[in-house]
DNA sequence: ATTGGAAAGTCAACAAGGCTGACTTAAAAT
DNA sequence: ATTTTAAGTCAGCCTTGTTGACTTTCCAAT
């Protein structure tokens, strides 16, 4: 790769993207993601839970009855890592694991009443921030935001994101 | 908070934001951040370094001569945590720590030639993805993306983000 | 000039949440 | 009947975050 221009190029594309513009985008992602996770993190600190538990609760809420394997594919962690999280959620009565009726090897995951309550308090906080950000940025910004994020995903993540999109619970 | 409508509200704002729209934004952040960090993570795996080292290299490159305290404020970690990372970078000759000339308690951080080379390979990869995402999303999307991210930051992070903005290296 | 406090660094101990590898059980698929 | 798949578990390791206690250096105010 040619570094003599540090990658800046004003001539070979539809957009004029300077390294400076790209770097601001990178830094915006870094600082914004911190804000994005801040409220749920605050709620969970002091409980025995962390961000990993939040993710599990979110996607079980999103796709009730999902299997462990489905969840592994979405979260992109090892089953040992997920299992530690799920075990504590099940032991604490926030998640229920039901043996599959057609395929008894599978475990189908559901939130209990308590689990749904915690998930809601976490997602309320996160939605409140997202709502405030959307409103501050204005209607036009929302679409651009989602378009850039979607284009930033790996192909497999985008597939998962879109299939969640098409399958609203 | 009233959950009877799960937070959906079509009447008290400029924007019509359903919980579904907000949740898609949340999931977009989750999947996109994974893509955002994927390329540098791949480069660093196998080296003794991780994401924490990447962050330090990025902001030292961004603000050469920054002090340890400045870096702590930006990264929002404890000095013990940062110190472990900085120590390995200094030992390996990627970062240089210079005693301050006016205030000798301070250490001013600079990338060495080797440090700058690694930082460049990391940021080249990250910029390439950001550039591709921007181009795929189109010119209008870029501004919306940045506006929403900026509005999503905590006040202090936004201040830091903007002061980096106003002070291009 | 002394002292108080800030900046930096270090040590020890710990926790969350990733990982690999090896292994079991049960059930489905071939 | 055998192989493969889904789930779960145990042990051990790594990175990166945390607290708390402590030292050294050095500026700045009294």
Coordinates of C-alpha atoms in Angstrom, one line a residue, chain A:
Chain A
X1 CA 0.0 0.0 0.0
X2 CA 1.2 3.5 -0.9
X3 CA 1.7 5.6 2.2
X4 CA 3.2 8.6 0.6
X5 CA -0.2 10.2 0.6
X6 CA -1.3 8.4 3.8
X7 CA -4.2 6.9 1.7
X8 CA -5.8 10.3 1.0
X9 CA -7.2 10.2 -2.5
X10 CA -9.5 12.7 -4.1
X11 CA -9.7 11.3 -7.5
X12 CA -10.7 7.6 -7.7
X13 CA -14.1 7.5 -6.0
X14 CA -17.6 8.9 -5.8
X15 CA -16.9 10.4 -2.5
X16 CA -14.1 12.7 -1.4
X17 CA -12.9 11.0 1.8
X18 CA -9.8 12.4 3.4
X19 CA -8.0 10.4 6.0
X20 CA -9.0 13.1 8.5
X21 CA -12.7 12.5 7.8
X22 CA -12.2 8.7 8.1
X23 CA -10.3 9.1 11.3
X24 CA -13.1 11.2 12.8
X25 CA -15.5 8.5 11.9
X26 CA -13.3 5.9 13.7
X27 CA -13.1 8.1 16.8
X28 CA -16.8 8.7 16.7
X29 CA -17.4 5.0 16.8
X30 CA -15.0 4.6 19.7
X31 CA -16.6 7.3 21.9
X32 CA -20.2 6.6 20.9
X33 CA -19.9 2.9 21.7
X34 CA -18.8 3.8 25.2
X35 CA -22.0 5.9 25.6
X36 CA -24.0 3.1 24.0
X37 CA -23.1 0.6 26.6
X38 CA -22.8 3.0 29.6
X39 CA -26.4 2.9 30.8
X40 CA -26.9 -0.9 30.9
X41 CA -23.4 -1.3 32.4
X42 CA -24.4 1.0 35.2
X43 CA -27.6 -0.9 35.8
X44 CA -25.8 -4.2 35.9
X45 CA -22.9 -3.2 38.0
X46 CA -23.4 -4.4 41.6
X47 CA -25.6 -7.2 40.3
X48 CA -23.6 -10.3 39.5
X49 CA -24.0 -9.5 35.8
X50 CA -22.2 -7.8 33.0
X51 CA -22.3 -6.9 29.4
X52 CA -22.3 -10.6 28.3
X53 CA -25.5 -11.2 30.3
X54 CA -27.1 -8.2 28.7
X55 CA -26.4 -9.5 25.2
X56 CA -27.8 -12.9 26.0
X57 CA -31.0 -11.3 27.5
X58 CA -31.3 -9.0 24.5
X59 CA -31.2 -11.7 21.9
X60 CA -33.3 -14.2 23.9
X61 CA -35.9 -11.4 24.2
X62 CA -35.5 -10.7 20.5
X63 CA -36.0 -14.3 19.4
X64 CA -37.8 -16.2 22.1
X65 CA -37.3 -20.0 21.9
X66 CA -34.0 -19.5 20.1
X67 CA -31.6 -22.4 20.6
X68 CA -28.1 -22.3 22.2
X69 CA -26.5 -22.8 18.8
X70 CA -28.4 -19.9 17.3
X71 CA -27.3 -17.7 20.1
X72 CA -23.7 -18.8 19.7
X73 CA -23.8 -17.9 16.0
X74 CA -25.2 -14.4 16.8
X75 CA -22.9 -13.6 19.7
X76 CA -19.9 -15.1 18.1
X77 CA -18.4 -16.6 21.3
X78 CA -17.5 -20.1 22.3
X79 CA -20.2 -22.3 23.9
X80 CA -18.1 -22.5 27.0
X81 CA -18.2 -18.7 27.3
X82 CA -21.9 -18.5 26.6
X83 CA -22.6 -21.4 28.9
X84 CA -21.1 -19.7 31.9
X85 CA -23.4 -16.7 31.3
X86 CA -26.5 -18.8 30.5
X87 CA -26.0 -21.0 33.5
X88 CA -26.1 -18.1 35.9
X89 CA -29.1 -16.6 34.2
X90 CA -30.9 -20.0 34.4
X91 CA -29.9 -20.6 38.1
X92 CA -31.1 -17.1 39.0
X93 CA -34.5 -17.8 37.3
X94 CA -34.2 -15.1 34.6
X95 CA -34.0 -17.5 31.7
X96 CA -35.8 -20.8 31.1
X97 CA -34.3 -23.6 29.1
X98 CA -36.8 -26.0 27.5
X99 CA -36.0 -29.3 25.8
X100 CA -37.0 -29.2 22.2
X101 CA -40.1 -31.1 21.3
X102 CA -39.2 -32.1 17.8
X103 CA -35.4 -32.4 18.4
X104 CA -34.8 -33.2 22.1
X105 CA -31.1 -32.4 21.8
X106 CA -32.0 -28.7 21.4
X107 CA -32.6 -26.3 24.3
X108 CA -35.0 -23.5 23.6
X109 CA -34.4 -20.4 25.6
X110 CA -37.1 -18.1 27.0
X111 CA -37.1 -15.2 29.4
X112 CA -39.0 -15.7 32.7
X113 CA -41.1 -12.8 34.1
X114 CA -38.0 -11.7 36.1
X115 CA -35.8 -12.0 33.1
X116 CA -38.1 -10.0 31.0
X117 CA -38.3 -7.3 33.7
X118 CA -34.5 -7.0 33.8
X119 CA -34.2 -7.0 30.0
X120 CA -36.8 -4.3 29.8
X121 CA -35.0 -2.0 32.3
X122 CA -31.8 -2.5 30.3
X123 CA -33.4 -1.9 26.9
X124 CA -35.4 1.1 28.2
X125 CA -32.2 2.8 29.2
X126 CA -30.5 2.0 26.0
X127 CA -33.5 3.0 23.9
X128 CA -33.8 6.3 25.8
X129 CA -30.3 7.2 24.8
X130 CA -30.8 6.0 21.2
X131 CA -34.1 8.0 21.0
X132 CA -32.4 11.1 22.3
X133 CA -29.5 10.7 19.8
X134 CA -32.0 10.2 16.9
X135 CA -33.9 13.3 17.9
X136 CA -30.9 15.4 18.4
X137 CA -29.5 14.4 15.0
X138 CA -32.8 14.8 13.1
X139 CA -34.8 12.6 10.8
X140 CA -32.4 12.6 7.9
X141 CA -29.5 11.4 10.0
X142 CA -31.2 8.3 11.2
X143 CA -31.2 6.6 7.8
X144 CA -27.6 7.5 7.2
X145 CA -26.6 6.2 10.5
X146 CA -28.1 2.8 9.9
X147 CA -26.8 2.7 6.3
X148 CA -23.2 3.3 7.3
X149 CA -23.4 0.8 10.2
X150 CA -24.8 -1.9 8.0
X151 CA -22.1 -1.3 5.5
X152 CA -19.5 -1.6 8.2
X153 CA -20.6 -5.1 9.3
X154 CA -18.9 -8.3 8.2
X155 CA -21.0 -10.2 5.6
X156 CA -22.1 -12.8 8.1
X157 CA -23.1 -10.2 10.7
X158 CA -25.0 -8.3 8.1
X159 CA -26.9 -11.5 7.2
X160 CA -27.7 -12.0 10.9
X161 CA -28.7 -8.4 11.3
X162 CA -31.0 -8.5 8.3
X163 CA -32.6 -11.7 9.3
X164 CA -33.4 -10.3 12.7
X165 CA -34.8 -7.3 10.8
X166 CA -37.1 -9.4 8.7
X167 CA -38.3 -11.4 11.7
X168 CA -39.7 -9.0 14.2
X169 CA -40.8 -10.7 17.4

